[in-house]
Amino acid sequence: MSADANDDPRVAVTGTPGTGKTTATTLLDDPVIHLNELIREAGLWTERDTDRDSLVADLDAVREAVGEWTGVAESHLAHHLDADRVVVLRCHPDVLEDRLRERGASEAKAVENAESEALDVILSEAVERHGPDAVYEVDTSDRTPDEVAAEIEAVIAGDRDPSAGDVDFLEYL
Ligand code: ADP
């Protein structure tokens, strides 16, 4: 079921780990599904990736567990859900590396995620699945969590135009 333009849209908030999804969505008034928590608590994963110290999610099981949803869903996997609008949080790779290190990530994980961010991996997946007209990039590099939350609220309210490909971090590589 797809919602009408302004009728309780399903908004997926995705982005490379460290871009600030959890922090910003926690500031929203809307109900938020934190998919990574659900995956951990409901055991919706197939294997443990020991190299990356992470779980490999079972996306079919995640979609089934979420079912018909409304509001906001956040995770670096949120763009794998059916959704009406997809917010892709972006962050300059140098800033992202610092955020991840401060959060306690290993050097390898910080660099891997920064490279993935520079290569637009999640943006490309989001555009491929949902089309450019459903995707809204938000560059969080110089924005506070409150400012990022306000951007997400504008997308929910239908006050923002889609944008995909405006952010370019390729010079990092
Ligand atoms: P994600 O959920 O995308 O993995 P988090 O919300 O956990 O990211 O944020 C990653 C780290 O960056 C945390 O330590 C958080 O405090 C910090 N952070 C999040 N958003 C911002 C922001 N807008 N500006 C600066 N630091 C931020």
XYZ file of N, CA, C and O and ligand atoms in Angstrom:
719
model
N 0.847 -1.195 0.000
C 0.000 0.000 0.000
C 0.880 1.242 0.000
O 1.775 1.374 0.815
N 0.616 2.140 -0.929
C 1.446 3.341 -0.971
C 0.624 4.542 -0.534
O -0.527 4.720 -0.933
N 1.208 5.375 0.300
C 0.462 6.509 0.835
C 0.371 7.619 -0.200
O 1.208 7.738 -1.074
N -0.671 8.432 -0.136
C -0.773 9.615 -0.984
C 0.308 10.605 -0.565
O 0.880 10.493 0.515
N 0.513 11.611 -1.426
C 1.650 12.514 -1.239
C 1.824 13.009 0.200
O 2.914 12.958 0.744
N 0.756 13.458 0.832
C 0.932 14.015 2.168
C 0.167 13.226 3.219
O -0.090 13.714 4.314
N -0.223 12.015 2.886
C -1.072 11.230 3.765
C -0.207 10.215 4.507
O -0.008 9.106 4.061
N 0.312 10.629 5.671
C 1.079 9.737 6.511
C 2.109 8.926 5.718
O 2.030 7.700 5.659
N 3.063 9.576 5.093
C 4.020 8.835 4.268
C 4.940 7.954 5.107
O 5.206 8.256 6.271
N 5.393 6.893 4.481
C 6.422 6.064 5.137
C 7.767 6.646 4.755
O 8.108 6.685 3.570
N 8.511 7.101 5.760
C 9.786 7.770 5.501
C 10.925 6.914 6.041
O 11.028 6.691 7.257
N 11.743 6.410 5.143
C 12.924 5.629 5.538
C 14.102 6.582 5.673
O 14.362 7.377 4.770
N 14.795 6.531 6.810
C 15.987 7.354 7.009
C 17.191 6.412 7.002
O 17.338 5.564 7.886
N 18.019 6.561 5.959
C 19.146 5.657 5.791
C 20.443 6.461 5.694
O 20.430 7.681 5.815
N 21.547 5.793 5.482
C 22.843 6.461 5.384
C 23.907 5.575 5.996
O 23.615 4.698 6.818
N 25.138 5.842 5.615
C 26.290 5.101 6.131
C 26.313 5.187 7.661
O 25.957 6.230 8.215
N 26.706 4.106 8.350
C 26.841 4.185 9.810
C 27.661 5.409 10.222
O 28.702 5.690 9.623
N 27.162 6.148 11.213
C 27.865 7.332 11.700
C 27.339 8.637 11.135
O 27.741 9.715 11.578
N 26.441 8.574 10.153
C 25.923 9.818 9.577
C 24.935 10.511 10.515
O 24.574 11.660 10.282
N 24.477 9.809 11.555
C 23.648 10.474 12.566
C 22.171 10.121 12.534
O 21.342 10.868 13.055
N 21.850 8.961 11.974
C 20.440 8.561 11.850
C 19.768 8.405 13.212
O 18.673 8.915 13.452
N 20.419 7.648 14.096
C 19.823 7.384 15.413
C 19.652 8.687 16.178
O 18.582 8.963 16.748
N 20.703 9.498 16.178
C 20.689 10.757 16.930
C 19.569 11.669 16.435
O 18.787 12.199 17.232
N 19.464 11.859 15.120
C 18.480 12.800 14.583
C 17.052 12.274 14.732
O 16.150 13.031 15.111
N 16.839 10.995 14.462
C 15.457 10.492 14.498
C 14.930 10.421 15.924
O 13.729 10.502 16.143
N 15.822 10.300 16.905
C 15.387 10.294 18.303
C 14.786 11.653 18.678
O 13.986 11.739 19.615
N 15.129 12.704 17.933
C 14.622 14.046 18.227
C 13.262 14.319 17.571
O 12.668 15.368 17.801
N 12.780 13.380 16.752
C 11.517 13.598 16.040
C 10.323 13.325 16.944
O 10.403 12.505 17.861
N 9.193 13.998 16.650
C 7.949 13.696 17.373
C 7.321 12.410 16.847
O 6.571 11.748 17.554
N 7.615 12.070 15.603
C 6.973 10.908 14.966
C 7.471 9.610 15.584
O 8.594 9.546 16.077
N 6.623 8.559 15.532
C 7.101 7.248 15.963
C 8.220 6.770 15.042
O 8.147 6.964 13.828
N 9.252 6.183 15.630
C 10.414 5.746 14.837
C 10.660 4.261 15.067
O 10.702 3.801 16.212
N 10.813 3.527 13.981
C 11.243 2.129 14.071
C 12.759 2.121 13.922
O 13.273 2.517 12.860
N 13.458 1.716 14.965
C 14.923 1.605 14.890
C 15.244 0.176 14.452
O 15.235 -0.760 15.258
N 15.496 0.011 13.157
C 15.607 -1.342 12.587
C 16.761 -2.146 13.176
O 16.639 -3.359 13.360
N 17.887 -1.497 13.466
C 19.036 -2.270 13.970
C 18.713 -2.906 15.322
O 19.125 -4.037 15.601
N 17.950 -2.150 16.149
C 17.507 -2.706 17.443
C 16.611 -3.911 17.207
O 16.754 -4.947 17.855
N 15.659 -3.759 16.267
C 14.723 -4.844 15.961
C 15.488 -6.084 15.481
O 15.208 -7.210 15.909
N 16.483 -5.851 14.607
C 17.258 -6.967 14.054
C 17.973 -7.719 15.178
O 17.963 -8.953 15.232
N 18.566 -6.946 16.103
C 19.279 -7.573 17.233
C 18.314 -8.296 18.153
O 18.491 -9.464 18.491
N 17.241 -7.584 18.547
C 16.343 -8.139 19.581
C 15.521 -9.311 19.057
O 15.231 -10.244 19.802
N 15.126 -9.263 17.778
C 14.289 -10.340 17.238
C 15.126 -11.397 16.507
O 14.575 -12.340 15.937
N 16.449 -11.232 16.520
C 17.320 -12.237 15.887
C 17.122 -12.341 14.390
O 17.174 -13.431 13.825
N 16.910 -11.188 13.714
C 16.617 -11.207 12.277
C 17.916 -11.125 11.465
O 18.082 -10.274 10.607
N 18.839 -12.024 11.760
C 20.108 -12.018 11.036
C 20.522 -13.456 10.749
O 20.067 -14.392 11.397
N 21.349 -13.588 9.729
C 21.722 -14.933 9.280
C 23.109 -15.337 9.760
O 23.376 -16.511 9.962
N 23.999 -14.357 9.870
C 25.338 -14.701 10.356
C 26.008 -13.482 10.977
O 25.573 -12.349 10.768
N 27.050 -13.776 11.716
C 27.824 -12.716 12.348
C 29.048 -12.450 11.469
O 29.760 -13.383 11.112
N 29.230 -11.185 11.074
C 30.397 -10.825 10.273
C 31.503 -10.443 11.256
O 31.537 -9.331 11.768
N 32.400 -11.403 11.521
C 33.403 -11.172 12.563
C 34.422 -10.112 12.127
O 34.908 -9.346 12.947
N 34.707 -10.041 10.795
C 35.648 -9.017 10.310
C 35.123 -7.620 10.617
O 35.869 -6.711 10.940
N 33.810 -7.458 10.460
C 33.229 -6.122 10.621
C 32.550 -5.946 11.971
O 31.972 -4.893 12.231
N 32.587 -6.998 12.816
C 31.935 -6.926 14.112
C 30.480 -6.463 13.946
O 30.027 -5.528 14.604
N 29.768 -7.110 12.992
C 28.374 -6.726 12.761
C 27.564 -7.962 12.374
O 28.125 -9.026 12.124
N 26.248 -7.783 12.343
C 25.359 -8.884 11.994
C 24.915 -8.720 10.542
O 24.689 -7.601 10.088
N 24.805 -9.840 9.825
C 24.288 -9.799 8.456
C 22.783 -10.005 8.545
O 22.306 -11.077 8.919
N 22.025 -8.962 8.239
C 20.575 -9.005 8.439
C 19.896 -9.897 7.403
O 20.348 -9.995 6.262
N 18.815 -10.512 7.825
C 17.955 -11.274 6.923
C 16.867 -10.298 6.466
O 15.871 -10.085 7.159
N 17.085 -9.690 5.291
C 16.206 -8.580 4.872
C 14.762 -9.009 4.676
O 13.842 -8.250 4.982
N 14.542 -10.240 4.183
C 13.158 -10.708 4.030
C 12.477 -10.794 5.391
O 11.326 -10.403 5.562
N 13.217 -11.313 6.384
C 12.654 -11.430 7.737
C 12.400 -10.041 8.331
O 11.415 -9.829 9.038
N 13.268 -9.098 8.015
C 13.088 -7.725 8.523
C 11.816 -7.125 7.919
O 10.977 -6.562 8.628
N 11.656 -7.267 6.600
C 10.459 -6.714 5.941
C 9.204 -7.361 6.520
O 8.205 -6.686 6.765
N 9.270 -8.659 6.757
C 8.096 -9.357 7.295
C 7.792 -8.880 8.720
O 6.639 -8.648 9.076
N 8.830 -8.715 9.534
C 8.625 -8.292 10.927
C 8.056 -6.874 10.985
O 7.217 -6.570 11.830
N 8.492 -6.018 10.072
C 8.015 -4.630 10.063
C 6.583 -4.578 9.544
O 5.756 -3.825 10.057
N 6.284 -5.383 8.541
C 4.930 -5.441 7.998
C 4.485 -4.109 7.420
O 5.278 -3.345 6.886
N 3.162 -3.821 7.523
C 2.633 -2.531 7.068
C 3.050 -1.502 8.097
O 2.686 -1.624 9.265
N 3.805 -0.513 7.677
C 4.304 0.448 8.654
C 3.987 1.874 8.221
O 3.732 2.143 7.045
N 4.000 2.775 9.190
C 3.892 4.200 8.888
C 4.907 4.927 9.763
O 5.490 4.331 10.669
N 5.090 6.187 9.507
C 6.019 6.970 10.313
C 7.418 6.917 9.734
O 7.609 7.024 8.526
N 8.385 6.709 10.630
C 9.791 6.775 10.239
C 10.473 5.454 10.600
O 10.247 4.923 11.686
N 11.279 4.932 9.691
C 12.129 3.774 9.995
C 13.565 4.197 9.732
O 13.850 4.810 8.696
N 14.455 3.911 10.683
C 15.852 4.328 10.480
C 16.810 3.166 10.646
O 16.614 2.303 11.493
N 17.824 3.180 9.801
C 18.898 2.181 9.817
C 19.677 2.359 8.512
O 19.131 2.899 7.539
N 20.904 1.864 8.481
C 21.620 1.857 7.198
C 20.985 0.852 6.236
O 21.389 0.754 5.077
N 19.961 0.113 6.707
C 19.235 -0.834 5.855
C 17.821 -0.351 5.536
O 17.075 -1.037 4.839
N 17.432 0.836 6.025
C 16.029 1.270 5.929
C 15.573 1.402 4.472
O 14.380 1.240 4.172
N 16.520 1.691 3.553
C 16.128 1.842 2.142
C 15.781 0.505 1.504
O 15.337 0.478 0.353
N 15.968 -0.594 2.226
C 15.550 -1.898 1.707
C 14.081 -2.172 1.999
O 13.533 -3.181 1.546
N 13.438 -1.297 2.767
C 11.995 -1.432 3.009
C 11.225 -0.742 1.888
O 11.744 0.163 1.236
N 9.936 -1.112 1.722
C 9.061 -0.291 0.894
C 8.880 1.023 1.634
O 8.690 1.030 2.858
N 8.926 2.134 0.916
C 8.793 3.438 1.555
C 8.304 4.440 0.521
O 8.435 4.219 -0.684
N 7.711 5.539 1.001
C 7.247 6.593 0.089
C 8.348 7.619 -0.151
O 8.457 8.171 -1.239
N 9.139 7.901 0.893
C 10.249 8.849 0.767
C 11.460 8.258 1.487
O 11.294 7.627 2.532
N 12.629 8.493 0.921
C 13.853 7.961 1.517
C 14.819 9.115 1.772
O 15.261 9.779 0.828
N 15.100 9.366 3.039
C 16.085 10.385 3.398
C 17.441 9.687 3.513
O 17.571 8.709 4.259
N 18.428 10.177 2.761
C 19.779 9.615 2.844
C 20.662 10.641 3.551
O 20.962 11.696 2.987
N 21.027 10.347 4.793
C 21.924 11.244 5.511
C 23.333 11.046 4.974
O 23.793 9.912 4.795
N 24.015 12.154 4.695
C 25.373 12.122 4.169
C 26.303 12.824 5.154
O 25.860 13.655 5.951
N 27.592 12.499 5.085
C 28.550 13.147 5.975
C 29.908 13.105 5.289
O 30.306 12.047 4.764
N 30.620 14.230 5.295
C 31.948 14.234 4.666
C 32.792 13.113 5.272
O 32.821 12.947 6.501
N 33.462 12.312 4.436
C 34.194 11.138 4.947
C 35.184 11.443 6.069
O 35.330 10.635 6.993
N 35.872 12.595 6.018
C 36.814 12.932 7.108
C 36.061 13.128 8.427
O 36.509 12.679 9.486
N 34.918 13.806 8.335
C 34.098 14.052 9.535
C 33.511 12.727 10.031
O 33.479 12.446 11.233
N 33.084 11.905 9.071
C 32.499 10.597 9.420
C 33.510 9.729 10.166
O 33.185 9.103 11.185
N 34.744 9.701 9.642
C 35.803 8.923 10.316
C 35.951 9.371 11.762
O 36.043 8.541 12.668
N 35.976 10.686 11.972
C 36.129 11.209 13.342
C 34.948 10.792 14.218
O 35.123 10.364 15.358
N 33.725 10.926 13.659
C 32.539 10.549 14.444
C 32.611 9.075 14.839
O 32.298 8.705 15.968
N 33.026 8.228 13.888
C 33.058 6.784 14.160
C 34.144 6.442 15.176
O 33.936 5.630 16.078
N 35.315 7.098 15.049
C 36.390 6.845 16.026
C 35.940 7.265 17.416
O 36.152 6.545 18.393
N 35.297 8.427 17.482
C 34.832 8.907 18.793
C 33.804 7.960 19.386
O 33.675 7.845 20.604
N 33.041 7.295 18.508
C 32.031 6.340 18.979
C 32.665 5.015 19.374
O 31.991 4.114 19.848
N 33.973 4.865 19.127
C 34.667 3.658 19.559
C 34.872 2.624 18.468
O 35.263 1.488 18.750
N 34.616 3.000 17.204
C 34.806 2.051 16.104
C 36.303 1.811 15.885
O 37.135 2.666 16.201
N 36.619 0.634 15.328
C 38.018 0.340 15.004
C 38.451 1.235 13.844
O 37.614 1.744 13.087
N 39.776 1.376 13.701
C 40.325 2.166 12.600
C 39.830 1.604 11.250
O 39.405 2.356 10.364
N 39.859 0.268 11.113
C 39.461 -0.366 9.845
C 37.992 -0.050 9.528
O 37.642 0.261 8.385
N 37.159 -0.112 10.538
C 35.732 0.124 10.325
C 35.489 1.598 9.969
O 34.669 1.907 9.099
N 36.209 2.492 10.641
C 36.038 3.924 10.360
C 36.422 4.212 8.904
O 35.697 4.906 8.182
N 37.540 3.651 8.455
C 38.006 3.907 7.086
C 37.076 3.246 6.066
O 36.723 3.842 5.047
N 36.650 2.018 6.354
C 35.763 1.322 5.412
C 34.466 2.101 5.212
O 33.987 2.270 4.082
N 33.899 2.593 6.299
C 32.650 3.344 6.182
C 32.869 4.680 5.492
O 32.025 5.134 4.713
N 34.010 5.329 5.751
C 34.305 6.607 5.093
C 34.436 6.391 3.579
O 33.932 7.188 2.778
N 35.087 5.296 3.177
C 35.232 5.010 1.743
C 33.877 4.717 1.106
O 33.579 5.166 -0.003
N 33.059 3.967 1.821
C 31.731 3.637 1.320
C 30.894 4.909 1.150
O 30.167 5.074 0.157
N 31.053 5.847 2.099
C 30.343 7.125 2.017
C 30.843 7.922 0.807
O 30.050 8.494 0.056
N 32.171 7.943 0.595
C 32.733 8.682 -0.544
C 32.237 8.113 -1.872
O 32.078 8.836 -2.857
N 31.965 6.811 -1.898
C 31.531 6.140 -3.134
C 30.012 6.181 -3.328
O 29.493 5.581 -4.272
N 29.293 6.855 -2.440
C 27.825 6.987 -2.567
C 27.109 5.643 -2.553
O 26.071 5.480 -3.219
N 27.648 4.653 -1.840
C 27.084 3.299 -1.926
C 25.602 3.288 -1.535
O 24.749 2.799 -2.286
N 25.281 3.853 -0.382
C 23.884 3.778 0.076
C 22.990 4.677 -0.767
O 21.865 4.296 -1.122
N 23.480 5.845 -1.150
C 22.680 6.711 -2.034
C 22.315 5.955 -3.313
O 21.158 5.964 -3.744
N 23.298 5.281 -3.913
C 23.042 4.551 -5.168
C 22.015 3.456 -4.967
O 21.115 3.281 -5.802
N 22.136 2.725 -3.859
C 21.153 1.663 -3.593
C 19.759 2.256 -3.433
O 18.768 1.700 -3.914
N 19.674 3.394 -2.733
C 18.370 4.023 -2.485
C 17.740 4.490 -3.798
O 16.552 4.280 -4.045
N 18.562 5.095 -4.671
C 18.031 5.591 -5.945
C 17.628 4.412 -6.833
O 16.595 4.442 -7.500
N 18.433 3.356 -6.807
C 18.124 2.187 -7.635
C 16.781 1.572 -7.234
O 15.970 1.214 -8.071
N 16.540 1.475 -5.931
C 15.315 0.817 -5.475
C 14.086 1.724 -5.550
O 12.993 1.261 -5.880
N 14.265 3.008 -5.239
C 13.094 3.885 -5.063
C 12.950 4.936 -6.157
O 11.919 5.596 -6.229
N 13.992 5.123 -6.971
C 13.959 6.169 -7.998
C 14.353 7.515 -7.412
O 14.124 7.770 -6.233
N 14.948 8.403 -8.260
C 15.464 9.685 -7.751
C 14.385 10.594 -7.180
O 14.663 11.417 -6.309
N 13.147 10.448 -7.624
C 12.092 11.359 -7.148
C 11.640 11.062 -5.730
O 10.870 11.834 -5.140
N 12.099 9.940 -5.171
C 11.706 9.594 -3.799
C 12.851 9.801 -2.815
O 12.712 9.515 -1.626
N 13.995 10.305 -3.321
C 15.201 10.349 -2.482
C 15.550 11.787 -2.099
O 15.497 12.703 -2.941
N 15.903 11.970 -0.824
C 16.205 13.299 -0.279
C 17.543 13.212 0.461
O 17.613 12.642 1.550
N 18.587 13.768 -0.147
C 19.896 13.770 0.521
C 19.977 14.919 1.518
O 19.537 16.033 1.212
N 20.548 14.646 2.670
C 20.787 15.700 3.668
C 22.246 15.613 4.095
O 22.670 14.601 4.672
N 23.024 16.657 3.812
C 24.430 16.675 4.222
C 24.508 17.102 5.688
O 24.172 18.240 6.029
N 24.919 16.180 6.541
C 24.945 16.442 7.989
C 26.300 16.974 8.456
O 26.449 17.282 9.637
N 27.295 17.084 7.545
C 28.681 17.375 7.962
C 28.759 18.594 8.874
O 29.473 18.580 9.871
N 28.047 19.661 8.511
C 28.119 20.905 9.283
C 26.787 21.239 9.932
O 26.487 22.413 10.163
N 25.978 20.218 10.190
C 24.675 20.485 10.804
C 24.587 19.831 12.169
O 25.122 18.737 12.381
N 23.891 20.479 13.082
C 23.661 19.896 14.400
C 22.571 18.824 14.275
O 21.790 18.835 13.307
N 22.480 17.925 15.259
C 21.394 16.944 15.229
C 20.015 17.600 15.123
O 19.138 17.096 14.410
N 19.802 18.738 15.789
C 18.503 19.430 15.693
C 18.237 19.897 14.263
O 17.105 19.804 13.772
N 19.279 20.395 13.604
C 19.104 20.856 12.220
C 18.816 19.678 11.291
O 18.002 19.793 10.367
N 19.460 18.549 11.547
C 19.205 17.356 10.720
C 17.764 16.879 10.945
O 17.041 16.562 9.990
N 17.337 16.884 12.207
C 15.957 16.466 12.519
C 14.960 17.386 11.819
O 13.937 16.924 11.295
N 15.260 18.685 11.772
C 14.356 19.632 11.100
C 14.270 19.325 9.606
O 13.199 19.439 8.992
N 15.388 18.929 9.004
C 15.379 18.549 7.578
C 14.492 17.316 7.359
O 13.744 17.239 6.396
N 14.609 16.363 8.260
C 13.791 15.143 8.123
C 12.314 15.514 8.284
O 11.447 15.029 7.539
N 12.028 16.393 9.240
C 10.636 16.828 9.433
C 10.096 17.510 8.173
O 8.932 17.323 7.813
N 10.943 18.278 7.504
C 10.506 18.949 6.269
C 10.172 17.912 5.193
O 9.209 18.081 4.434
N 10.933 16.843 5.139
C 10.633 15.775 4.169
C 9.309 15.106 4.535
O 8.448 14.886 3.674
N 9.121 14.818 5.811
C 7.876 14.179 6.253
C 6.677 15.061 5.881
O 5.648 14.583 5.405
N 6.836 16.367 6.086
C 5.740 17.314 5.843
C 5.517 17.586 4.359
O 4.542 18.238 3.986
N 6.413 17.102 3.501
C 6.273 17.359 2.065
C 6.773 18.740 1.676
O 6.427 19.266 0.620
N 7.603 19.345 2.540
C 8.099 20.706 2.280
C 9.447 20.735 1.575
O 10.047 21.799 1.449
N 9.964 19.578 1.200
C 11.276 19.577 0.533
C 11.184 18.903 -0.817
O 10.429 17.941 -0.983
N 11.961 19.391 -1.767
C 12.031 18.726 -3.069
C 13.036 17.586 -2.983
O 14.002 17.669 -2.220
N 12.803 16.524 -3.761
C 13.788 15.435 -3.779
C 15.144 15.943 -4.260
O 15.214 16.919 -5.000
N 16.194 15.273 -3.817
C 17.540 15.600 -4.309
C 18.401 14.366 -4.172
O 18.420 13.737 -3.127
N 19.069 14.025 -5.248
C 19.990 12.879 -5.216
C 21.159 13.201 -6.120
O 20.965 13.584 -7.271
N 22.357 13.100 -5.577
C 23.545 13.341 -6.396
C 24.120 14.734 -6.219
O 25.114 15.080 -6.857
N 23.510 15.558 -5.361
C 24.056 16.908 -5.129
C 25.316 16.861 -4.281
O 26.170 17.730 -4.360
N 25.398 15.844 -3.430
C 26.537 15.733 -2.522
C 27.638 14.948 -3.230
O 27.380 13.905 -3.820
N 28.874 15.468 -3.200
C 29.978 14.801 -3.898
C 31.212 14.764 -2.987
O 31.817 15.797 -2.721
N 31.538 13.556 -2.510
C 32.682 13.405 -1.603
C 33.823 12.641 -2.269
O 34.700 12.104 -1.596
N 33.802 12.557 -3.620
C 34.779 11.714 -4.310
C 36.224 12.156 -4.085
O 37.142 11.342 -4.131
N 36.438 13.457 -3.833
C 37.810 13.938 -3.638
C 38.480 13.267 -2.431
O 39.684 13.283 -2.296
N 37.690 12.657 -1.553
C 38.258 11.954 -0.386
C 39.123 10.777 -0.829
O 40.102 10.440 -0.172
N 38.735 10.143 -1.949
C 39.385 8.867 -2.333
C 40.778 9.081 -2.923
O 41.061 10.087 -3.495
P 24.073 6.342 12.939
O 22.805 6.013 13.662
O 23.840 6.933 11.587
O 25.071 5.215 12.899
P 24.631 7.993 15.262
O 23.358 8.753 15.424
O 24.867 6.821 16.157
O 24.807 7.531 13.740
O 25.812 9.046 15.373
C 27.178 8.642 15.241
C 28.057 9.522 16.114
O 28.082 10.852 15.590
C 27.548 9.639 17.556
O 28.657 9.640 18.409
C 26.819 10.964 17.581
O 26.885 11.568 18.841
C 27.553 11.784 16.524
N 26.638 12.643 15.770
C 25.419 12.309 15.277
N 24.866 13.337 14.599
C 25.764 14.346 14.631
C 25.789 15.696 14.098
N 24.765 16.191 13.382
N 26.887 16.440 14.331
C 27.920 15.937 15.032
N 27.975 14.690 15.576
C 26.909 13.898 15.380
